[in-house]
mmCIF file with all atom_site columns, N, CA and C in Angstrom:
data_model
loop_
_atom_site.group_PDB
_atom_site.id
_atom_site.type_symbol
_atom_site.label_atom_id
_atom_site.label_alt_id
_atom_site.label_comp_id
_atom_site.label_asym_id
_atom_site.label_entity_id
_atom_site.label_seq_id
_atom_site.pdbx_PDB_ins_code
_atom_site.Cartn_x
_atom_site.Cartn_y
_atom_site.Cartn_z
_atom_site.occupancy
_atom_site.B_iso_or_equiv
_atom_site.pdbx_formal_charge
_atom_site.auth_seq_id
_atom_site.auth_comp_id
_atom_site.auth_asym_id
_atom_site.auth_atom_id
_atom_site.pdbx_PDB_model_num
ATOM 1   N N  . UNK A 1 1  ? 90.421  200.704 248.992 1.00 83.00 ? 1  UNK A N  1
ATOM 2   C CA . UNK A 1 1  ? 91.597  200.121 248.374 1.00 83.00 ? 1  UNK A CA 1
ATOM 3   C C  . UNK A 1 1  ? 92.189  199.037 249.269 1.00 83.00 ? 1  UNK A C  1
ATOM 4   N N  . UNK A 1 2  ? 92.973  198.369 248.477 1.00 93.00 ? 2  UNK A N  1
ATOM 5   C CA . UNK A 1 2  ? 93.323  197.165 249.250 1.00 93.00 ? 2  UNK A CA 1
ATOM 6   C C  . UNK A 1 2  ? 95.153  196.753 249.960 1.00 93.00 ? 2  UNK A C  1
ATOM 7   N N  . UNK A 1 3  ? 95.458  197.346 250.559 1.00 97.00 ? 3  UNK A N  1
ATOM 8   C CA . UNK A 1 3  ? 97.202  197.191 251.049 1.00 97.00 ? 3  UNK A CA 1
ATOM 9   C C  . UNK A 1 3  ? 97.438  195.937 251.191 1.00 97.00 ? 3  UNK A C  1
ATOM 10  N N  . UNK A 1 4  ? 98.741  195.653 251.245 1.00 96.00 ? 4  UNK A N  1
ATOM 11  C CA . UNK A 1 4  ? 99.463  194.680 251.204 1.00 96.00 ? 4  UNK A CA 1
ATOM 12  C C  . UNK A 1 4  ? 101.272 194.924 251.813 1.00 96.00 ? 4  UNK A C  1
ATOM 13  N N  . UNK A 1 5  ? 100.836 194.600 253.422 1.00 96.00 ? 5  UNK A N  1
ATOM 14  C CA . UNK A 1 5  ? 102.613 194.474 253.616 1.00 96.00 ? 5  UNK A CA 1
ATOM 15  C C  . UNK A 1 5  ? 103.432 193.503 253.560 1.00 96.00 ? 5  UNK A C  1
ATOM 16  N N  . UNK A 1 6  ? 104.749 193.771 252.902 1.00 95.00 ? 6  UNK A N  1
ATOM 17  C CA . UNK A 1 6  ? 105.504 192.471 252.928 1.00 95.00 ? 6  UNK A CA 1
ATOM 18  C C  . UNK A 1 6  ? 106.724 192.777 253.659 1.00 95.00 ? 6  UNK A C  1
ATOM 19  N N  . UNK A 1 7  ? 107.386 191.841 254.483 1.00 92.00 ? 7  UNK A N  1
ATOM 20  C CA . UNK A 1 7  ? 107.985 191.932 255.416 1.00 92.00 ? 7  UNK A CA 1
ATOM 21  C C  . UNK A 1 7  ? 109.256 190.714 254.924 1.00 92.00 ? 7  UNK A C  1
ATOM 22  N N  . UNK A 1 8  ? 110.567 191.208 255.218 1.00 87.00 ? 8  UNK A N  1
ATOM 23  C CA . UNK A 1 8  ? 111.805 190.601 254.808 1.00 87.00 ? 8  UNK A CA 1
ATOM 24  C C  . UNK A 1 8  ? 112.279 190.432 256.082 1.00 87.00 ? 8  UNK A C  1
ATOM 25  N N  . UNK A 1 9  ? 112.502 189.261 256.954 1.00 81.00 ? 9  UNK A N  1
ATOM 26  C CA . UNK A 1 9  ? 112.973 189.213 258.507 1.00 81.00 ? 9  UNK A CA 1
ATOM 27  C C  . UNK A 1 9  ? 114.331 188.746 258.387 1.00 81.00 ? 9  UNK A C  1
ATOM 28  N N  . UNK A 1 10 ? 114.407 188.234 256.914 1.00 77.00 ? 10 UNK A N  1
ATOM 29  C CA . UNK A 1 10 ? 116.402 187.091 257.120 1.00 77.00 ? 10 UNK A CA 1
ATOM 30  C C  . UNK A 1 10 ? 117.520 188.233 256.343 1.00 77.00 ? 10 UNK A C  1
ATOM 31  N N  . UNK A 1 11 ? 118.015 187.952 255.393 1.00 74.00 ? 11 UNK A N  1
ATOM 32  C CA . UNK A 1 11 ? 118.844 188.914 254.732 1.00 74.00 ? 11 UNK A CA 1
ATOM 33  C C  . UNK A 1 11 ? 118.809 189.847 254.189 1.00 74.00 ? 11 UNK A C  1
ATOM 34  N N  . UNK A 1 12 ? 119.297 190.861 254.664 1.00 81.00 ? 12 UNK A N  1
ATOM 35  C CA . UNK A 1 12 ? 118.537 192.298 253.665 1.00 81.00 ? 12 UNK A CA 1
ATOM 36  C C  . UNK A 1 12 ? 117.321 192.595 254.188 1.00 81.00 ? 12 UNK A C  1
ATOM 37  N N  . UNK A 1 13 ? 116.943 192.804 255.909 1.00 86.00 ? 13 UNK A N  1
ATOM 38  C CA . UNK A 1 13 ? 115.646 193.024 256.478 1.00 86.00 ? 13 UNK A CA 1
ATOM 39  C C  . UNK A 1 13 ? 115.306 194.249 255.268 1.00 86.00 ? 13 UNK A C  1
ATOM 40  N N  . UNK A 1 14 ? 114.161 193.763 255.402 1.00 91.00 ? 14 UNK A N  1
ATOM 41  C CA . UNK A 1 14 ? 113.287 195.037 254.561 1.00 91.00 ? 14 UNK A CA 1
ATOM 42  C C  . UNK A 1 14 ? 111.734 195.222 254.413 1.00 91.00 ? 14 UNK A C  1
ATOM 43  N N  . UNK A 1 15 ? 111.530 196.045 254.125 1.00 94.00 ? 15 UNK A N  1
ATOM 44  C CA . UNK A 1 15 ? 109.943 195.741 254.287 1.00 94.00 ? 15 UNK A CA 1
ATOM 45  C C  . UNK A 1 15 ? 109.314 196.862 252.618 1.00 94.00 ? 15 UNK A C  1
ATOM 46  N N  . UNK A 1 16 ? 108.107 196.171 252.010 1.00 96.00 ? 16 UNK A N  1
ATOM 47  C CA . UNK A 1 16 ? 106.596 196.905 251.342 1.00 96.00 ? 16 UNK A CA 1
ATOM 48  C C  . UNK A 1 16 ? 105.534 197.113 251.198 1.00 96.00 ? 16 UNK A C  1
ATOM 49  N N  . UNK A 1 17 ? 105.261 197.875 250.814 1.00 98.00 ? 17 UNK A N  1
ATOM 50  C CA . UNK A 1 17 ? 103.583 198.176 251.130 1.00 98.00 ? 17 UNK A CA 1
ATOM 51  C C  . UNK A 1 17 ? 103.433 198.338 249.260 1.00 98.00 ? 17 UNK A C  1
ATOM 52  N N  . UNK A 1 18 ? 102.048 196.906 249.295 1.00 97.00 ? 18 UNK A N  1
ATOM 53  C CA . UNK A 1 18 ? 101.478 197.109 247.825 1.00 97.00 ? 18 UNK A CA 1
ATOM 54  C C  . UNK A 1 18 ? 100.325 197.932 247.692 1.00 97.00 ? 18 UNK A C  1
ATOM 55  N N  . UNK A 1 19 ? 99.681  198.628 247.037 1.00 95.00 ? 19 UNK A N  1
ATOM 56  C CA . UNK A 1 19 ? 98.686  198.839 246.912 1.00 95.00 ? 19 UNK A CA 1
ATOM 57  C C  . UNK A 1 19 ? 98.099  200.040 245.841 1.00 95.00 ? 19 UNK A C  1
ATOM 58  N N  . UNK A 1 20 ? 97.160  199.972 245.217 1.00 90.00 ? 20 UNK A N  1
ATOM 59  C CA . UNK A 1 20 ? 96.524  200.763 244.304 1.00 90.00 ? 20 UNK A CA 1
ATOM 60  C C  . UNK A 1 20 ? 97.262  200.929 242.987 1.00 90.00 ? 20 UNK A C  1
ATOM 61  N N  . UNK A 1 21 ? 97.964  199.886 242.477 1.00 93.00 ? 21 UNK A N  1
ATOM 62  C CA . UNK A 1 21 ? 98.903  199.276 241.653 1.00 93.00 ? 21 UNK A CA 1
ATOM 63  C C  . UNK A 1 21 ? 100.337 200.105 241.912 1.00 93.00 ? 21 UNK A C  1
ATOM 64  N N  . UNK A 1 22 ? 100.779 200.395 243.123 1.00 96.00 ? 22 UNK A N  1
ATOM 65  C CA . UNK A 1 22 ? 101.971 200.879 243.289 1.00 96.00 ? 22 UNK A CA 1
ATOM 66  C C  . UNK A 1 22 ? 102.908 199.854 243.968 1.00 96.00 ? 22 UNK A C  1
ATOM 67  N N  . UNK A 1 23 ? 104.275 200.108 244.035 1.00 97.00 ? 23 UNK A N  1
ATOM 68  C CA . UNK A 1 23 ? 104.735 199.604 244.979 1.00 97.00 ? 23 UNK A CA 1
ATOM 69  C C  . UNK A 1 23 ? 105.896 200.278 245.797 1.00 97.00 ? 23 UNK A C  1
ATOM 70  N N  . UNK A 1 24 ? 105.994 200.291 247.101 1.00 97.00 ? 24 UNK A N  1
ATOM 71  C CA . UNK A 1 24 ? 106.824 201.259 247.933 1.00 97.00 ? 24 UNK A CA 1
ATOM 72  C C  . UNK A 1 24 ? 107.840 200.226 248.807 1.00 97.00 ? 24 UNK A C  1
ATOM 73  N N  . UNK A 1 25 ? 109.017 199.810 248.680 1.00 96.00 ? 25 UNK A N  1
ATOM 74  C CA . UNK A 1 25 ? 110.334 199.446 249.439 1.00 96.00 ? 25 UNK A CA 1
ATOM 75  C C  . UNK A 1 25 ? 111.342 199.494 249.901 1.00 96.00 ? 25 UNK A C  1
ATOM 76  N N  . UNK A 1 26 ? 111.698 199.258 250.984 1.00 95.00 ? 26 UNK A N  1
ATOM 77  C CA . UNK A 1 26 ? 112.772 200.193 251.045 1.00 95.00 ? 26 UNK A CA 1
ATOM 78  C C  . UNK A 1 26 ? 113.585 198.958 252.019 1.00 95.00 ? 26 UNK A C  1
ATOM 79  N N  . UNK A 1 27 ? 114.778 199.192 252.299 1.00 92.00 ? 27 UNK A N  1
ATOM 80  C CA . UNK A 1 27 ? 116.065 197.993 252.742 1.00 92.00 ? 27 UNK A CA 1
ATOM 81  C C  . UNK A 1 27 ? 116.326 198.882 254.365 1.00 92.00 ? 27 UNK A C  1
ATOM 82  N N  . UNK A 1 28 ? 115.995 198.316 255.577 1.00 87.00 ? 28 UNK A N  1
ATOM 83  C CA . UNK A 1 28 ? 116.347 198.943 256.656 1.00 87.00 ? 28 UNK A CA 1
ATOM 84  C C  . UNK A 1 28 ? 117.937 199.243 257.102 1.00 87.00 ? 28 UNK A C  1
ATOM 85  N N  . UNK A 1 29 ? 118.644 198.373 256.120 1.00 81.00 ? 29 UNK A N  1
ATOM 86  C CA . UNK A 1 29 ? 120.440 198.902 256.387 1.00 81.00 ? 29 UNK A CA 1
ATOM 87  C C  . UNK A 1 29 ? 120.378 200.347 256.067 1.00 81.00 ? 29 UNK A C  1
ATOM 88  N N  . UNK A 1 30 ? 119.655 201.454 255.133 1.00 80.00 ? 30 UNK A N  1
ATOM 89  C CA . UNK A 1 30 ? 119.406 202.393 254.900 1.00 80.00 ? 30 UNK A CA 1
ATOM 90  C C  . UNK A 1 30 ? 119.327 203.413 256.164 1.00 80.00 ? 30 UNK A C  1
ATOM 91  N N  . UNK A 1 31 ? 118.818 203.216 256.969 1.00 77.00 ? 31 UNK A N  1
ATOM 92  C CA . UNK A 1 31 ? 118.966 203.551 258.579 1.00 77.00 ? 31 UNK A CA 1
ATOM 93  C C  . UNK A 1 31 ? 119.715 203.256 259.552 1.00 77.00 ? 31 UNK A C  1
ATOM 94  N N  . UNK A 1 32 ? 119.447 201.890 259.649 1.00 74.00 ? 32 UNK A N  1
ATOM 95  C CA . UNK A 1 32 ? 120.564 201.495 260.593 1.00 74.00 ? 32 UNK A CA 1
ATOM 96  C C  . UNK A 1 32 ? 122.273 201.672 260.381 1.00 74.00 ? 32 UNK A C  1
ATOM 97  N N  . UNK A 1 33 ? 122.245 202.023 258.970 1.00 70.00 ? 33 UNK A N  1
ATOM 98  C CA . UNK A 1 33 ? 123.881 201.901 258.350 1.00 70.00 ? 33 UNK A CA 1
ATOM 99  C C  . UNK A 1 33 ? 124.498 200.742 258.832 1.00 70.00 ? 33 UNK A C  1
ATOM 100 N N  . UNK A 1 34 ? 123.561 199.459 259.390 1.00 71.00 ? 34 UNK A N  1
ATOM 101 C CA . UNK A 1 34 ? 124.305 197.834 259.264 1.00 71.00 ? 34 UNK A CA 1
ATOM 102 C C  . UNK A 1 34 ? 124.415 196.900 258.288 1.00 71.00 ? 34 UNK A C  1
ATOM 103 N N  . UNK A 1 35 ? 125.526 196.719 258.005 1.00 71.00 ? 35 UNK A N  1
ATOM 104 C CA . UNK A 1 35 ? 125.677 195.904 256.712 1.00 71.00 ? 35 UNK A CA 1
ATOM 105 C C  . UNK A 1 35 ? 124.462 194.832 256.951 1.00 71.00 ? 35 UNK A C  1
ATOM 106 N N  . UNK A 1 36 ? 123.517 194.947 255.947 1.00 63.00 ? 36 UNK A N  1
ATOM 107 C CA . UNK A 1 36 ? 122.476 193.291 256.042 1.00 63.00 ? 36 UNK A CA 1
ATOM 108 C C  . UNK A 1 36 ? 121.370 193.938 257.542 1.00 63.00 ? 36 UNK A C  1
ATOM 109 N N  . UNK A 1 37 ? 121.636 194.424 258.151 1.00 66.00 ? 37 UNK A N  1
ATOM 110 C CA . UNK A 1 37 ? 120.794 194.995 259.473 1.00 66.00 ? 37 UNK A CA 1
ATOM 111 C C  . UNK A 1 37 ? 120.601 194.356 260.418 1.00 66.00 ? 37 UNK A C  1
ATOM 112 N N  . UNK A 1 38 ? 122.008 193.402 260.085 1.00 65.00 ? 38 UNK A N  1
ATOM 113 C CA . UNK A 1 38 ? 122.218 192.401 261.821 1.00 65.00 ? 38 UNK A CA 1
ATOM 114 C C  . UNK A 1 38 ? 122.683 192.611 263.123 1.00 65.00 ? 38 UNK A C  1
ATOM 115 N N  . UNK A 1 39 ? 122.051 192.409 264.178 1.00 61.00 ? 39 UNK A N  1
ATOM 116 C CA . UNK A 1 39 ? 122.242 192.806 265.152 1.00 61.00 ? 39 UNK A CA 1
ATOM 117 C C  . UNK A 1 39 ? 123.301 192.412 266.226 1.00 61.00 ? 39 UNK A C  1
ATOM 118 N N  . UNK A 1 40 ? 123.604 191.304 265.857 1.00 62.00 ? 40 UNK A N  1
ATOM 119 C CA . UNK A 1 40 ? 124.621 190.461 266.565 1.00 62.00 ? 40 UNK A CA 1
ATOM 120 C C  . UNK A 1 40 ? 125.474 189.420 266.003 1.00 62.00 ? 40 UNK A C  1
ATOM 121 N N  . UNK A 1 41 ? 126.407 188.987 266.804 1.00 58.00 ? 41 UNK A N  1
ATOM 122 C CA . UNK A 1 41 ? 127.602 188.175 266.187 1.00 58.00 ? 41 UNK A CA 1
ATOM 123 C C  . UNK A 1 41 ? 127.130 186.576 265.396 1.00 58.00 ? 41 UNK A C  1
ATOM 124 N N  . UNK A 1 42 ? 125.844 186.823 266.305 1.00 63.00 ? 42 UNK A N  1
ATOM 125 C CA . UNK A 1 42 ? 125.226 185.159 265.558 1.00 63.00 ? 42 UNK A CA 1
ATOM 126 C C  . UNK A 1 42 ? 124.542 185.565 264.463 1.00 63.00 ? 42 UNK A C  1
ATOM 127 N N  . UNK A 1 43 ? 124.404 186.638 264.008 1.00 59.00 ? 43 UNK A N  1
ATOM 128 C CA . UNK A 1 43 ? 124.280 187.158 262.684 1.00 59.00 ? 43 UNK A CA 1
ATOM 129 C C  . UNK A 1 43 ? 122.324 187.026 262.706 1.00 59.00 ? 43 UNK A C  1
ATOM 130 N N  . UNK A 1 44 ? 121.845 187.490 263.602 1.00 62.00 ? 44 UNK A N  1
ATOM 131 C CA . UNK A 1 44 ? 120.526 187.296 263.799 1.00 62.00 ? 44 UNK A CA 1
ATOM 132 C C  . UNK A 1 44 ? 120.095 189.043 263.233 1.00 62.00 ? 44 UNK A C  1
ATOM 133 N N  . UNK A 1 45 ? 118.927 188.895 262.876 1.00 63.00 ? 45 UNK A N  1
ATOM 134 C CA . UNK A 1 45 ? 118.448 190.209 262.098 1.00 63.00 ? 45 UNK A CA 1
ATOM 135 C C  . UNK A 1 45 ? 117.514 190.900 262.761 1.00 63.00 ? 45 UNK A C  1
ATOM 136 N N  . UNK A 1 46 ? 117.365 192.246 262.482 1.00 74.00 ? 46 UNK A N  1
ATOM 137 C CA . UNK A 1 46 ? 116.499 193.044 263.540 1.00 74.00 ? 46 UNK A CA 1
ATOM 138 C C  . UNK A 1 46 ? 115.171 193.305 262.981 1.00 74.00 ? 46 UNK A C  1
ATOM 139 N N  . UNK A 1 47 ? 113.728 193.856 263.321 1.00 81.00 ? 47 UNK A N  1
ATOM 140 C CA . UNK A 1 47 ? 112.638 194.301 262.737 1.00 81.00 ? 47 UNK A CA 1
ATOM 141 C C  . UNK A 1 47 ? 112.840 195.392 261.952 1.00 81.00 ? 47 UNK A C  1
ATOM 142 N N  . UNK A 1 48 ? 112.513 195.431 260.695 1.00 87.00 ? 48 UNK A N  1
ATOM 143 C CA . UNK A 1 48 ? 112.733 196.705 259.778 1.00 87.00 ? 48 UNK A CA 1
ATOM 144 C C  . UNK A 1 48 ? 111.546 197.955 260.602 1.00 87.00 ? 48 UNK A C  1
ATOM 145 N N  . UNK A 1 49 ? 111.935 198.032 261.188 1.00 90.00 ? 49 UNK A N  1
ATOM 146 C CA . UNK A 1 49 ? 110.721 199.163 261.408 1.00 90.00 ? 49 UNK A CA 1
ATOM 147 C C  . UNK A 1 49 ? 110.980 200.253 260.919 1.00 90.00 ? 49 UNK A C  1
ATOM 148 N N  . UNK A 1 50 ? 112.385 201.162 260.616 1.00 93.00 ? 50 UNK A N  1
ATOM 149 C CA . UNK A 1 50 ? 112.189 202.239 259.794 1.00 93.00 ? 50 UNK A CA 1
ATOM 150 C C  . UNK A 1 50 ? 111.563 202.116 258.886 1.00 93.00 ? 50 UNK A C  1
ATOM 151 N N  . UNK A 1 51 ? 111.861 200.679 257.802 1.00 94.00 ? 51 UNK A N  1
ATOM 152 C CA . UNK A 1 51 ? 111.350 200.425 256.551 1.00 94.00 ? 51 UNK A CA 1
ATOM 153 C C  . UNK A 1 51 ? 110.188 200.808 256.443 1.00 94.00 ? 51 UNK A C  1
ATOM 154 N N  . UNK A 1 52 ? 109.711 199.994 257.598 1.00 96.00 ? 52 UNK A N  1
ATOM 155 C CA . UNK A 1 52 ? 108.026 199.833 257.306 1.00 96.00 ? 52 UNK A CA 1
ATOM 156 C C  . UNK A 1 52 ? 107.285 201.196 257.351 1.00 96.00 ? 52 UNK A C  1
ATOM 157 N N  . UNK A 1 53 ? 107.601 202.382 258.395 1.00 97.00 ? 53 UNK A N  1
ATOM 158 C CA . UNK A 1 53 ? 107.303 203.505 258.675 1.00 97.00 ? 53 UNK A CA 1
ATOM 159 C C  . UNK A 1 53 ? 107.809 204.099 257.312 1.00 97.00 ? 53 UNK A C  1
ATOM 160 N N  . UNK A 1 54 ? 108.481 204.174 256.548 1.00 97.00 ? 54 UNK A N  1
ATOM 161 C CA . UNK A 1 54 ? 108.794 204.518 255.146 1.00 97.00 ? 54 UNK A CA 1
ATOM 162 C C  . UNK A 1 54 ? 107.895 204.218 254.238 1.00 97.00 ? 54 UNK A C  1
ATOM 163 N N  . UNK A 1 55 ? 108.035 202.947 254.095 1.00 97.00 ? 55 UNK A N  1
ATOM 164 C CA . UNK A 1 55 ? 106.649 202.836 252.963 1.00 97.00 ? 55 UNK A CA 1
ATOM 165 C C  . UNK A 1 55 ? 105.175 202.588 253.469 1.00 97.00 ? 55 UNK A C  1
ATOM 166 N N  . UNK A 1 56 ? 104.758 203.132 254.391 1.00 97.00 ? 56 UNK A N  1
ATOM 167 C CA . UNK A 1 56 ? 103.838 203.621 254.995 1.00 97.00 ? 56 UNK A CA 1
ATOM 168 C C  . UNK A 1 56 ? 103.503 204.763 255.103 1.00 97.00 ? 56 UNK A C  1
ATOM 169 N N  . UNK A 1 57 ? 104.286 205.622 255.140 1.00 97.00 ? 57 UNK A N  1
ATOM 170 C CA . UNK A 1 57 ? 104.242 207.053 254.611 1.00 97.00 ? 57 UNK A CA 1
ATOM 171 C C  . UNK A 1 57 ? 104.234 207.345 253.256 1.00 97.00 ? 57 UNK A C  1
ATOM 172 N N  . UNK A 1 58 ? 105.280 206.663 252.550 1.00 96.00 ? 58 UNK A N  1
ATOM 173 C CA . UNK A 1 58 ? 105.300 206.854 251.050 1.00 96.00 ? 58 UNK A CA 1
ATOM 174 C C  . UNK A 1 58 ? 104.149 206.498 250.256 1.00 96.00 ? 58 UNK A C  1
ATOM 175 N N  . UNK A 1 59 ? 103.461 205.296 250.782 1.00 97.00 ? 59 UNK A N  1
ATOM 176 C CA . UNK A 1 59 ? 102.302 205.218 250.405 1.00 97.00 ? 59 UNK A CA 1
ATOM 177 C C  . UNK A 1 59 ? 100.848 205.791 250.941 1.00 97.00 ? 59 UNK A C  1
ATOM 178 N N  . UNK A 1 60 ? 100.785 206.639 252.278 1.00 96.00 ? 60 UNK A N  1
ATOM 179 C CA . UNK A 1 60 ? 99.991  207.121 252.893 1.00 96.00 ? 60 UNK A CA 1
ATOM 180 C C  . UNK A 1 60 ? 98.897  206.339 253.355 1.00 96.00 ? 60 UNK A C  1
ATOM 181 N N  . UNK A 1 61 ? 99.102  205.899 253.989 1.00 96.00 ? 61 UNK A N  1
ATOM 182 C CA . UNK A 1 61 ? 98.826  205.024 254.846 1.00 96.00 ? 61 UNK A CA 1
ATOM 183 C C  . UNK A 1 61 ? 98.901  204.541 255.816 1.00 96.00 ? 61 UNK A C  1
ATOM 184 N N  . UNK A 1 62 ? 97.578  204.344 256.420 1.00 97.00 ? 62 UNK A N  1
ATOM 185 C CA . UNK A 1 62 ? 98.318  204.027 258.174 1.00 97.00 ? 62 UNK A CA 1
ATOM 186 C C  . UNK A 1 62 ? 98.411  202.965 258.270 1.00 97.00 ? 62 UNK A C  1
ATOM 187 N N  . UNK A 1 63 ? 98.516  201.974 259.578 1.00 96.00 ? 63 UNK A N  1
ATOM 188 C CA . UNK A 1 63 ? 98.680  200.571 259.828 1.00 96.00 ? 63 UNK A CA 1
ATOM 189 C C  . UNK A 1 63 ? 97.636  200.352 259.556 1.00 96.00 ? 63 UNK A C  1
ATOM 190 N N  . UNK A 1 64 ? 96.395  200.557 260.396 1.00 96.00 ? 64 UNK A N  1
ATOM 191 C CA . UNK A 1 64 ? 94.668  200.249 260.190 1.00 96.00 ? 64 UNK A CA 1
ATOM 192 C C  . UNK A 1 64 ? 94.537  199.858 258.511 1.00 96.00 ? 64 UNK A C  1
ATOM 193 N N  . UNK A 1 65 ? 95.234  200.606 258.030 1.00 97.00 ? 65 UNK A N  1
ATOM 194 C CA . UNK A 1 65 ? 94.485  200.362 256.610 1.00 97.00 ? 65 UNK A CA 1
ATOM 195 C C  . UNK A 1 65 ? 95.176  198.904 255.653 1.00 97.00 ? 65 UNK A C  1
ATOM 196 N N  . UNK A 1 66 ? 96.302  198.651 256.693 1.00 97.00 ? 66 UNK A N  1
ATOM 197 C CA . UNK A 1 66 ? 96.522  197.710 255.354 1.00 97.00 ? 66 UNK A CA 1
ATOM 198 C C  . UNK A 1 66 ? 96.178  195.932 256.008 1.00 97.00 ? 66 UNK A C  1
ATOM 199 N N  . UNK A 1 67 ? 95.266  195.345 254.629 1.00 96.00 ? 67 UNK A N  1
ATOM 200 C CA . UNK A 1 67 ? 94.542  194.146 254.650 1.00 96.00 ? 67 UNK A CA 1
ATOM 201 C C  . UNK A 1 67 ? 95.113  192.981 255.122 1.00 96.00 ? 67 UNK A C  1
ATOM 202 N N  . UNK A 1 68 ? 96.309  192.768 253.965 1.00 95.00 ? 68 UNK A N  1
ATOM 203 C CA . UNK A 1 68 ? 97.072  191.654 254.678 1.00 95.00 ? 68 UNK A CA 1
ATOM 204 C C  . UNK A 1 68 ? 98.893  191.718 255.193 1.00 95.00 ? 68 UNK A C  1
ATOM 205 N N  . UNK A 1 69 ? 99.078  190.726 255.304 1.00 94.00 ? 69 UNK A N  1
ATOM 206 C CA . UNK A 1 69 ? 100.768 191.174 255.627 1.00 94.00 ? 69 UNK A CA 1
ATOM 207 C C  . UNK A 1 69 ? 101.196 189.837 255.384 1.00 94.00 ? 69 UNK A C  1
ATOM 208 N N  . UNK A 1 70 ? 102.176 190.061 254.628 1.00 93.00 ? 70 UNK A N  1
ATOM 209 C CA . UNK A 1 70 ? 103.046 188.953 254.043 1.00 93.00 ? 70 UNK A CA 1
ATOM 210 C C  . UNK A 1 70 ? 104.272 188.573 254.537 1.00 93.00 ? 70 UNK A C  1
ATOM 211 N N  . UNK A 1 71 ? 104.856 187.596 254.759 1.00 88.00 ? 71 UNK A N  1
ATOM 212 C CA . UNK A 1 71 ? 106.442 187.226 255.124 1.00 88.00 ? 71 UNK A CA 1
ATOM 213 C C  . UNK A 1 71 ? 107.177 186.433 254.416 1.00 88.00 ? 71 UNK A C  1
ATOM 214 N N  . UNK A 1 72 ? 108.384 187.035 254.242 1.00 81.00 ? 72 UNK A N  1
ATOM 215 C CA . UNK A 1 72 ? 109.011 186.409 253.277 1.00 81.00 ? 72 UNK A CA 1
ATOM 216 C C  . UNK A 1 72 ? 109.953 184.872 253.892 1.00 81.00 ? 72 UNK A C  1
ATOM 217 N N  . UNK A 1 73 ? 109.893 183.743 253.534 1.00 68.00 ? 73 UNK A N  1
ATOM 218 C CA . UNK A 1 73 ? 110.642 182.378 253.939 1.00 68.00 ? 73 UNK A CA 1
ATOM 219 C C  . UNK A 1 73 ? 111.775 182.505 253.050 1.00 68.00 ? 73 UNK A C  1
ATOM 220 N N  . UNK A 1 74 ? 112.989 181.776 253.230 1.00 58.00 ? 74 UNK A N  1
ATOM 221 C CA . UNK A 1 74 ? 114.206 181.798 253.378 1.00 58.00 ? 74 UNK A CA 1
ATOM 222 C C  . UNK A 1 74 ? 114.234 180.252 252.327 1.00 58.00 ? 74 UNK A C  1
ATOM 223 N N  . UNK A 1 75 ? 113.408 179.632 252.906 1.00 64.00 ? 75 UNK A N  1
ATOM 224 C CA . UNK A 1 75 ? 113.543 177.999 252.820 1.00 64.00 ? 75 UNK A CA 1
ATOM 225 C C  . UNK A 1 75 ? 112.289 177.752 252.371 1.00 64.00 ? 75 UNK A C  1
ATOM 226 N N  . UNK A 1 76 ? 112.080 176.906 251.236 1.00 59.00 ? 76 UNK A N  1
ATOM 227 C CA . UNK A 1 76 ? 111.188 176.438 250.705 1.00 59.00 ? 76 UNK A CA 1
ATOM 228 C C  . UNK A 1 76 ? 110.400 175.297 251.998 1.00 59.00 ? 76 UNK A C  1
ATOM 229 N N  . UNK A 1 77 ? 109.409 175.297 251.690 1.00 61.00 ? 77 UNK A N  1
ATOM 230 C CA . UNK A 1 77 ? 108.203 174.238 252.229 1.00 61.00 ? 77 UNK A CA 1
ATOM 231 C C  . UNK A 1 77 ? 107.449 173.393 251.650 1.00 61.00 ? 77 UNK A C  1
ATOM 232 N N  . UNK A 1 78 ? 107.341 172.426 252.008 1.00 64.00 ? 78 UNK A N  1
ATOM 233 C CA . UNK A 1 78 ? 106.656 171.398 251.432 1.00 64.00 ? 78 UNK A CA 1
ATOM 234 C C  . UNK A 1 78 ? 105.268 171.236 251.409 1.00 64.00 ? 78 UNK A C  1
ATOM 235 N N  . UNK A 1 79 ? 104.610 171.409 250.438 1.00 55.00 ? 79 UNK A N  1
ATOM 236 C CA . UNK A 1 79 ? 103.140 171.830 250.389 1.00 55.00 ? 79 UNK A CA 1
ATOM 237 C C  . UNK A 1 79 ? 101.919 170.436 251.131 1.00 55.00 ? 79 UNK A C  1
#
């Protein structure tokens, strides 16, 4: 089977894991109990790592197994 993590680094850190037509997500303020899951006054954001350990479990799965990993941009790019 084929995984797929996606990773939220700006607002609302968060992280999912796609795979075997499911999908598992979860918002790391859920843990941290930080509004948005910012770490500091310059409003900079932290690694979801509970997240990710969440839907990594929820989907059973270890790191090894998943194919690609995705990140989410904030700001469009010019192709």
């Amino acid at each position: 089977m084929t995984f797929t993590l996606g990773l939220n680094l700006h607002h609302d850190t968060s992280a999912c894991v796609v795979g075997e037509g499911q999908l598992f997500a979860a918002e790391e303020e859920r843990w941290s109990r930080i509004k948005h899951n910012r770490v500091d006054r310059e409003q900079s954001f932290s690694y979801p790592a509970e997240s990710v350990g969440f839907c990594l479990d929820a989907a059973g799965v270890s790191p090894e197994q998943i194919d690609s990993i995705w990140l989410a941009s904030m700001e469009p790019k010019d192709a």
